[in-house]
Coordinates of C-alpha atoms in Angstrom, one line a residue:
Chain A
X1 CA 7.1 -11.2 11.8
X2 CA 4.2 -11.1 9.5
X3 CA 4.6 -11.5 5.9
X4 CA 2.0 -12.0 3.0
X5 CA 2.1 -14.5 0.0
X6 CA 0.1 -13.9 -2.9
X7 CA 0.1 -16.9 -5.9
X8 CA 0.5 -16.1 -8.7
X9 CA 1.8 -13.3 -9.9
X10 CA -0.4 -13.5 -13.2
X11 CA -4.2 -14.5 -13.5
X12 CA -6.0 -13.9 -16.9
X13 CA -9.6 -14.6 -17.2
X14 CA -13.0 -14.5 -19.6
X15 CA -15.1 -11.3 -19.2
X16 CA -17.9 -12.6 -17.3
X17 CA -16.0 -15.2 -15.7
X18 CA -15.3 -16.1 -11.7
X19 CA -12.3 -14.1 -10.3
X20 CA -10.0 -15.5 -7.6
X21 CA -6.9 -14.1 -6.4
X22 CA -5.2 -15.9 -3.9
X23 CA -3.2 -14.5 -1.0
X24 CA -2.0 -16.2 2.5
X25 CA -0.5 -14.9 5.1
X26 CA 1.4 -15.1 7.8
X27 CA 1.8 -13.1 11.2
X28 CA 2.7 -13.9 15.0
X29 CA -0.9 -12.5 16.1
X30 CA -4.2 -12.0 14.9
X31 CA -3.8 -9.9 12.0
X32 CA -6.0 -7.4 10.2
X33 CA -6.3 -8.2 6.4
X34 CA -6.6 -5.7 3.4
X35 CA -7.2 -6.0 0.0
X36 CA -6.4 -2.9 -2.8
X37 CA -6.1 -2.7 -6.3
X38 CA -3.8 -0.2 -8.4
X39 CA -4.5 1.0 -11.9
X40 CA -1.3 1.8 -14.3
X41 CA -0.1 5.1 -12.8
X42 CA -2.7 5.5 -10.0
X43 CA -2.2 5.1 -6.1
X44 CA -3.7 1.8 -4.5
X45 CA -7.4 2.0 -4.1
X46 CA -8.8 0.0 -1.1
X47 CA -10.8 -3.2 -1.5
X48 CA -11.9 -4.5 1.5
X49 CA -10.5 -5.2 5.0
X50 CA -11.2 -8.2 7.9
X51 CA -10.9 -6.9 11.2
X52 CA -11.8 -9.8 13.4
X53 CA -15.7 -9.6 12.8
X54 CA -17.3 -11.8 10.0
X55 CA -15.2 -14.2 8.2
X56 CA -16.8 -13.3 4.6
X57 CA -15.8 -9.8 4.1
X58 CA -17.7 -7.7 1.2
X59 CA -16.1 -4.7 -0.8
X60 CA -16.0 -2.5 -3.6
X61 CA -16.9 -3.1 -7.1
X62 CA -18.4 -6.6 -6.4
X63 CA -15.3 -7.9 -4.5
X64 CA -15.8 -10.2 -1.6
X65 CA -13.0 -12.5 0.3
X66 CA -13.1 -15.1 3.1
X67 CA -10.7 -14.9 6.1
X68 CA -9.9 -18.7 6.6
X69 CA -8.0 -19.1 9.6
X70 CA -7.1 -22.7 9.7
X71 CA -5.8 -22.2 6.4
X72 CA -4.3 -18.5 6.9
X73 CA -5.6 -17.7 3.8
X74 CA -7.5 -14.4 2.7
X75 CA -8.6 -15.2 -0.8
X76 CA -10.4 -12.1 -3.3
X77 CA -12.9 -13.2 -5.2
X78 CA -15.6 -11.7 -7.9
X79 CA -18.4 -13.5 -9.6
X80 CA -18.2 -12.4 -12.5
X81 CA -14.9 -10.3 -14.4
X82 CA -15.6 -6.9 -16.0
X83 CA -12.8 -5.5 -18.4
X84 CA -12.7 -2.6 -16.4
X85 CA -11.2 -5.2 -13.5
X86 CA -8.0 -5.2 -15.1
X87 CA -5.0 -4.0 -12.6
X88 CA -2.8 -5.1 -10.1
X89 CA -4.4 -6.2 -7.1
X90 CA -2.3 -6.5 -3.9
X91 CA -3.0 -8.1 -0.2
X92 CA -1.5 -6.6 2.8
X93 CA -1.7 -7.6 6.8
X94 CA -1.0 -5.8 9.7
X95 CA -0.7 -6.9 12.9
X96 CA -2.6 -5.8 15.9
X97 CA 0.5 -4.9 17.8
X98 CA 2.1 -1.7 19.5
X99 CA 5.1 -2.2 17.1
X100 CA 2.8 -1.9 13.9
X101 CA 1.4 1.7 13.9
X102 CA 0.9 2.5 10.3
X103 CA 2.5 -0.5 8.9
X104 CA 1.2 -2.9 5.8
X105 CA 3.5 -5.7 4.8
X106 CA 2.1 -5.8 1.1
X107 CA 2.4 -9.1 -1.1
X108 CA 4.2 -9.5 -3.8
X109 CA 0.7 -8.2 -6.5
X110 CA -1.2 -10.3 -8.6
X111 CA -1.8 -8.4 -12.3
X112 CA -5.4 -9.8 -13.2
X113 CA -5.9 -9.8 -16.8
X114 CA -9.3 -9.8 -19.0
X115 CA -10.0 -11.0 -21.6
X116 CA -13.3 -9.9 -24.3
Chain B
X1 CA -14.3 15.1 0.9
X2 CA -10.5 15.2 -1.0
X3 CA -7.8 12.3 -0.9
X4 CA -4.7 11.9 0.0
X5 CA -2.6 14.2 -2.2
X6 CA 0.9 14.5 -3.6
X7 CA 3.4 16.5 -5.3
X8 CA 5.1 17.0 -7.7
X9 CA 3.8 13.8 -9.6
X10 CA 7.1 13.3 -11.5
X11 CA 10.5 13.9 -10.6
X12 CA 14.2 13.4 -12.4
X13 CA 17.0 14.1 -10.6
X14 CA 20.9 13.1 -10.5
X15 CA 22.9 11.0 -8.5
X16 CA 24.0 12.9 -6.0
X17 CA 21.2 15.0 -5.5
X18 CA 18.3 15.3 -2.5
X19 CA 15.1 15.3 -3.4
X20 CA 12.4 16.6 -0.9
X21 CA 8.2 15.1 -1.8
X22 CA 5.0 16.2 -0.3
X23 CA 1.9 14.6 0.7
X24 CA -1.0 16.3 2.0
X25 CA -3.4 13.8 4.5
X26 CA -7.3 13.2 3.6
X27 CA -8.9 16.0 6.4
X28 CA -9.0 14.4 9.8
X29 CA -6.5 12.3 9.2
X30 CA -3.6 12.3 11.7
X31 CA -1.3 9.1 10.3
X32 CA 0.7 9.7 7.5
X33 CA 3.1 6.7 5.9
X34 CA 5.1 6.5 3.6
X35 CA 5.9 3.1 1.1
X36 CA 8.5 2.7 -1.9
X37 CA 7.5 1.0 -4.7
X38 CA 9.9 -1.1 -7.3
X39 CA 9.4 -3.6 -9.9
X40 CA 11.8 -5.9 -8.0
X41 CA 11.2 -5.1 -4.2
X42 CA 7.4 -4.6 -4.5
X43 CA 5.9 -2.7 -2.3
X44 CA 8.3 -1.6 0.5
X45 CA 7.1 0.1 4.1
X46 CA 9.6 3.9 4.8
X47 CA 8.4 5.0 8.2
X48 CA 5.1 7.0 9.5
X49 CA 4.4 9.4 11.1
X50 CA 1.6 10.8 13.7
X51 CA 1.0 14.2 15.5
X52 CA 4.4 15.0 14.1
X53 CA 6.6 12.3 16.0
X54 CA 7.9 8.8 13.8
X55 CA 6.0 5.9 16.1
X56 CA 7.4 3.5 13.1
X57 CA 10.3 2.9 10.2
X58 CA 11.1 -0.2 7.9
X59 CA 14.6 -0.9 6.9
X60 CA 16.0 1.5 4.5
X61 CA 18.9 3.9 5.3
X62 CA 19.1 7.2 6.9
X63 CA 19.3 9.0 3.7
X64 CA 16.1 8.6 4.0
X65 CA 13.9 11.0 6.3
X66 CA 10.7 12.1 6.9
X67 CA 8.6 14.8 9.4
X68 CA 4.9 15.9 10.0
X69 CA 3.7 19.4 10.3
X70 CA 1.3 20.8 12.5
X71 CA -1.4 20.2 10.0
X72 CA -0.6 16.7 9.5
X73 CA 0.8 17.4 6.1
X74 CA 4.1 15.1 5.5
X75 CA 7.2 15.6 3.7
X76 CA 9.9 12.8 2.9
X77 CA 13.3 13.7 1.9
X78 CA 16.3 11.1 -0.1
X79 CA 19.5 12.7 0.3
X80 CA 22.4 11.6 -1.8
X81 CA 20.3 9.9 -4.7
X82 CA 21.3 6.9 -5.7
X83 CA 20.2 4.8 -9.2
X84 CA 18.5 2.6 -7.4
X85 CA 16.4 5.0 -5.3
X86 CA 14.1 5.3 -9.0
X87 CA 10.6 4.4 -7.6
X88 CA 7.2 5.2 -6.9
X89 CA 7.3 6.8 -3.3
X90 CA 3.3 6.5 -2.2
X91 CA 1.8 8.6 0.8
X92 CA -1.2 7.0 3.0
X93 CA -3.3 8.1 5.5
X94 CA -5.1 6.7 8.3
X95 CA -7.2 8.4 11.2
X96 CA -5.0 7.5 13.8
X97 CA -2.1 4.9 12.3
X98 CA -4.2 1.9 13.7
X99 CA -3.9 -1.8 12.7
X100 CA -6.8 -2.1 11.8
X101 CA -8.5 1.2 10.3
X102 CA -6.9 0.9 6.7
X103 CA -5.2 3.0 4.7
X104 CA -6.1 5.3 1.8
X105 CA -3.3 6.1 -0.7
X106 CA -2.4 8.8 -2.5
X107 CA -1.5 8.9 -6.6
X108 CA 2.4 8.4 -5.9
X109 CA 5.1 10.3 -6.7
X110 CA 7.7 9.1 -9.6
X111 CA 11.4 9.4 -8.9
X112 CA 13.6 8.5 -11.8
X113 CA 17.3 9.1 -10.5
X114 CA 19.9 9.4 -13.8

């Protein structure tokens, strides 16, 4: 079974300042890793996804994350905040599997905060 | 090219009730799923669908039911409404439902059951 763990469920941070959201995971087989945000009454927008190539994974809107496997870990990180980076950000894995056609097993959401 | 789209936006019904929602696939796209969304359960996977046949469902009840069109256009439907079926019921689409291809979401549709 794969499930997702994202820690802390509130970050705030200094416009300007380094973002990192953290998020591990877990899953029985080599997973497929996805990062989206959702604005206040808005659908979830996708960040970025690891699908088995590099290990540093760049997305949207300055976003970047690391798959660390020994770790199982699929941190979100962003140099430097922007108001507009306010939202809820959530990480989601599905696995490689037959049994997981359409499927993402969503974290719990980080709401990322910023702050003038 | 357009997004994934639904309708209506916002709905209120009573307990009791069905409710039928609509979500129409980005062009091309042949995977539709459907998710639940609550303040206490988070996110929550429905079922999806592809060349109108369910390949997958989560664990909710069989009030709740879904079916593809020729078109790949989707439809879910909540019979018997309960209070705690209030949620945002998001649509996504995928090319083909793979692992890895990623999903693209539309705006959501707001149930509020009374």
């Amino acid at each position: 079974a794969q499930s997702v763990t994202q820690l802390g469920s509130h970050v705030s941070v200094s416009e300007g300042a380094l973002v990192l959201l953290r998020c591990n995971y877990s899953s029985s087989v080599p997973p497929y890793l996805f990062w989206y945000v959702q604005y206040p009454n808005q659908g979830l927008q996708l960040l970025l996804k690891y699908t088995s190539a590099a290990t540093l994974v760049k997305g949207i809107n300055g976003f970047e994350a690391e798959f660390k496997k020994s770790e199982t870990s699929f941190h979100l990180t962003k140099p430097s905040a922007h108001m507009s980076d306010a939202a809820e950000y959530f990480c989601a894995v599905s696995e490689g599997s037959g049994t997981s056609y359409g499927k993402l097993t969503f974290g719990q959401g980080t709401i990322l905060t910023v702050h003038p | 090219k357009a997004g994934v789209t639904q309708t209506p936006r916002y709905l209120i019904k009573t307990r009791g009730q069905q409710v039928t929602l609509s979500c129409s696939p980005i062009s091309g796209h042949r995977s539709v799923s459907w998710y639940q969304q609550t303040p206490g359960q988070g996110l929550q996977f429905l079922f999806e669908y592809f060349s109108e046949t369910q390949r997958n469902k989560g664990n909710f009840p069989g009030r709740f039911s879904g079916r593809q069109f020729s078109n790949s256009r989707s439809e879910m439907n909540v019979s018997t409404l309960e209070l705690g079926d209030s949620a945002l019921y998001l649509c996504a689409s995928s090319l083909a439902g793979l692992a890895g291809a990623g999903q693209y979401f539309g705006a959501g549709t707001r149930l509020s059951v009374l």
